[in-house]
XYZ file of C-alpha atoms in Angstrom:
237
model
C 0.352 -89.282 11.417
C 3.347 -89.354 13.754
C 2.780 -93.043 14.481
C 2.621 -93.816 10.763
C 5.940 -92.109 9.926
C 7.722 -93.062 13.151
C 11.130 -94.575 12.447
C 11.181 -93.434 8.817
C 12.678 -90.463 6.999
C 9.878 -90.085 4.454
C 8.448 -86.586 4.039
C 4.853 -85.553 4.617
C 2.924 -84.111 1.676
C 0.119 -81.862 2.984
C -3.170 -82.140 1.110
C -6.568 -80.474 1.316
C -9.780 -81.913 -0.127
C -12.105 -79.115 -1.199
C -15.747 -79.190 -2.204
C -17.001 -81.975 0.054
C -18.254 -79.639 2.799
C -21.880 -78.759 2.150
C -22.983 -81.975 0.494
C -25.658 -84.162 2.097
C -22.869 -86.502 3.241
C -21.208 -83.759 5.323
C -22.226 -82.430 8.732
C -22.821 -78.859 7.547
C -26.607 -79.196 7.874
C -26.549 -81.304 11.037
C -26.730 -85.046 10.614
C -25.747 -86.706 7.356
C -28.620 -87.151 4.886
C -30.771 -84.801 6.991
C -31.597 -82.388 4.142
C -32.193 -82.306 0.413
C -29.202 -81.605 -1.860
C -28.495 -77.929 -2.535
C -26.757 -78.890 -5.767
C -26.925 -81.952 -7.970
C -23.168 -82.020 -8.480
C -20.415 -81.027 -6.055
C -17.105 -80.500 -7.857
C -14.189 -81.735 -5.762
C -10.618 -80.496 -5.830
C -7.384 -81.456 -4.118
C -4.630 -79.010 -3.191
C -1.164 -80.455 -2.525
C 1.554 -78.590 -0.655
C 5.305 -78.939 -0.765
C 6.855 -81.926 1.044
C 7.765 -81.169 4.652
C 9.675 -82.984 7.373
C 7.820 -85.760 9.167
C 8.973 -84.154 12.415
C 6.708 -81.147 11.787
C 4.486 -80.458 14.784
C 0.691 -80.926 14.403
C -0.049 -77.215 14.891
C 2.328 -76.178 12.102
C 0.903 -78.869 9.821
C -2.653 -77.680 10.458
C -1.581 -74.140 9.551
C -0.211 -75.374 6.229
C -3.450 -77.234 5.481
C -5.452 -74.098 6.346
C -3.377 -72.112 3.851
C -4.090 -74.766 1.229
C -7.805 -74.433 1.996
C -7.581 -70.690 1.301
C -5.929 -71.356 -2.056
C -8.642 -73.875 -2.859
C -11.404 -71.375 -2.055
C -10.198 -68.663 -4.467
C -11.990 -70.147 -7.523
C -15.160 -70.409 -5.393
C -15.422 -66.624 -5.553
C -16.646 -67.093 -9.105
C -19.523 -69.258 -7.837
C -20.729 -67.521 -4.688
C -22.427 -64.147 -4.748
C -21.078 -61.261 -2.715
C -22.219 -60.597 0.849
C -23.996 -57.470 -0.384
C -26.130 -59.389 -2.870
C -26.955 -62.009 -0.251
C -28.176 -59.241 2.064
C -30.299 -57.648 -0.666
C -31.997 -60.974 -1.330
C -32.659 -61.494 2.385
C -33.874 -57.924 2.917
C -36.365 -58.116 0.057
C -37.714 -61.389 1.379
C -38.407 -59.854 4.814
C -38.597 -56.069 4.216
C -40.274 -55.136 7.509
C -38.155 -57.310 9.775
C -36.173 -55.251 12.353
C -32.519 -55.659 11.582
C -30.509 -52.968 13.358
C -30.697 -50.468 16.185
C -28.476 -48.014 18.002
C -28.982 -45.166 20.477
C -30.745 -42.941 17.930
C -32.058 -45.171 15.137
C -34.166 -48.282 14.578
C -34.062 -49.829 11.123
C -35.857 -52.662 9.393
C -34.490 -54.309 6.273
C -36.118 -52.014 3.733
C -35.185 -48.834 5.633
C -31.566 -49.968 5.839
C -31.461 -50.851 2.154
C -33.193 -47.601 1.119
C -30.760 -45.511 3.168
C -27.850 -47.395 1.597
C -29.066 -46.718 -1.952
C -29.632 -43.063 -1.058
C -26.119 -42.670 0.356
C -24.588 -44.549 -2.581
C -26.134 -42.085 -5.020
C -24.920 -39.118 -2.962
C -21.282 -40.259 -2.782
C -21.060 -41.807 -6.251
C -19.468 -38.748 -7.833
C -17.031 -38.246 -4.957
C -15.749 -41.833 -5.190
C -15.411 -42.029 -8.982
C -12.253 -43.842 -10.045
C -11.511 -45.085 -6.526
C -11.259 -48.766 -5.647
C -11.371 -48.337 -1.858
C -13.238 -45.857 0.359
C -12.401 -45.243 4.010
C -14.891 -45.277 6.886
C -14.147 -43.654 10.243
C -17.290 -44.398 12.237
C -18.252 -46.399 15.341
C -20.280 -49.602 15.205
C -23.650 -48.000 14.482
C -26.474 -47.815 11.948
C -24.601 -45.046 10.146
C -21.496 -47.203 9.885
C -23.491 -50.133 8.500
C -25.222 -47.902 5.941
C -21.845 -46.510 4.840
C -20.447 -50.024 4.349
C -23.455 -51.083 2.279
C -23.470 -47.872 0.237
C -19.830 -48.301 -0.741
C -20.457 -51.948 -1.646
C -23.434 -50.945 -3.808
C -21.026 -48.848 -5.869
C -18.799 -51.872 -6.427
C -16.042 -50.493 -4.204
C -14.270 -51.843 -1.136
C -15.153 -50.288 2.251
C -12.120 -49.921 4.525
C -13.105 -49.504 8.179
C -10.298 -47.552 9.818
C -9.414 -48.449 13.402
C -10.145 -45.266 15.334
C -8.863 -46.887 18.540
C -5.375 -46.989 17.043
C -2.833 -44.210 16.807
C -3.100 -41.521 14.098
C 0.115 -42.898 12.612
C -1.331 -46.399 12.212
C -4.527 -45.008 10.672
C -2.515 -42.881 8.250
C -0.446 -45.938 7.331
C -3.650 -47.837 6.489
C -4.879 -44.887 4.408
C -1.618 -44.773 2.451
C -1.434 -48.550 2.010
C -4.989 -48.710 0.618
C -4.603 -45.507 -1.423
C -7.744 -44.043 0.156
C -8.853 -40.700 -1.268
C -12.125 -40.252 0.642
C -13.048 -41.019 4.259
C -16.675 -41.085 5.402
C -17.156 -39.884 8.964
C -19.433 -37.789 11.170
C -18.905 -34.375 12.740
C -20.390 -35.594 16.015
C -17.975 -38.518 16.054
C -14.873 -36.656 14.905
C -15.349 -34.103 17.713
C -14.475 -36.894 20.132
C -11.333 -37.784 18.170
C -9.153 -34.685 18.228
C -6.175 -36.624 16.893
C -7.969 -37.422 13.622
C -9.319 -33.968 12.788
C -6.243 -33.251 10.681
C -6.826 -36.181 8.310
C -7.246 -35.204 4.681
C -10.318 -35.872 2.529
C -12.851 -36.256 5.330
C -16.474 -36.276 4.153
C -19.110 -35.705 6.816
C -22.318 -37.709 6.511
C -24.311 -34.792 7.923
C -23.701 -33.004 4.610
C -25.806 -35.620 2.807
C -28.922 -33.936 4.178
C -28.137 -30.764 2.253
C -29.830 -30.180 -1.109
C -31.981 -33.312 -1.052
C -34.145 -33.382 -4.164
C -37.833 -34.367 -3.727
C -37.560 -37.613 -5.700
C -34.235 -38.877 -4.366
C -35.623 -40.813 -1.399
C -38.585 -42.374 -3.304
C -36.206 -43.438 -6.082
C -33.867 -44.979 -3.502
C -36.777 -46.988 -2.063
C -37.819 -48.196 -5.522
C -34.252 -49.334 -6.163
C -34.180 -51.099 -2.806
C -37.367 -52.983 -3.658
C -37.131 -53.673 -7.369
C -33.729 -52.967 -8.967
C -32.383 -56.288 -10.379
C -29.291 -57.457 -8.548
C -27.537 -57.955 -11.900
C -27.450 -54.155 -12.161
C -26.093 -53.590 -8.644
C -22.317 -53.553 -8.393
C -20.253 -56.647 -9.201
C -22.340 -59.773 -8.669
C -19.252 -61.769 -7.814
C -15.818 -60.731 -6.654
C -13.083 -61.590 -9.105
C -10.077 -63.555 -7.837
């Protein structure tokens, strides 16, 4: 573009074309025309930015176009299902496929989904009226289950950075208005600085007072509950 505007004082108007990526004429699926159409119609949109100087460097211009692409994607949230619903569909298609492991646990799709429904039921009352729920756990099966359980309730999981300072974690808690933090006694023992946080809920307590039918009901939900009845099907803009 610099060669085109060289010697002129005309501005550059950034523009982003949205909707073309994913069609059979794009390279999303490999070569062009290498797959059948996923949709019959692909709605296109164009986002225009404010005029900028033609002396703007390429990196800065690319950043502006990227921001326009984010604005263009916002309405797409009404079309695409949430990550949680995509996982449920995949898990039900391959229920026995191994999906996750850590030092103490091996999970296939249906075990992971069942555990998530079980945890969601257990924490539902404690998270009532809350939009966001904190998680203070390492990358583990327990952390993944906690994220899915919170999503099943239609809430936003906020994974707190335990490698940061207590002040930065507290700032995140205040900024997100978090009233409940899911963690583990075994894990929190290693983090002396975070023991003083308010509203900690230990996952070990979920094993207390388990009713005989709770786990079978969680498995039935994991296998058969319609996704239309599970949390918000699509995130609102």
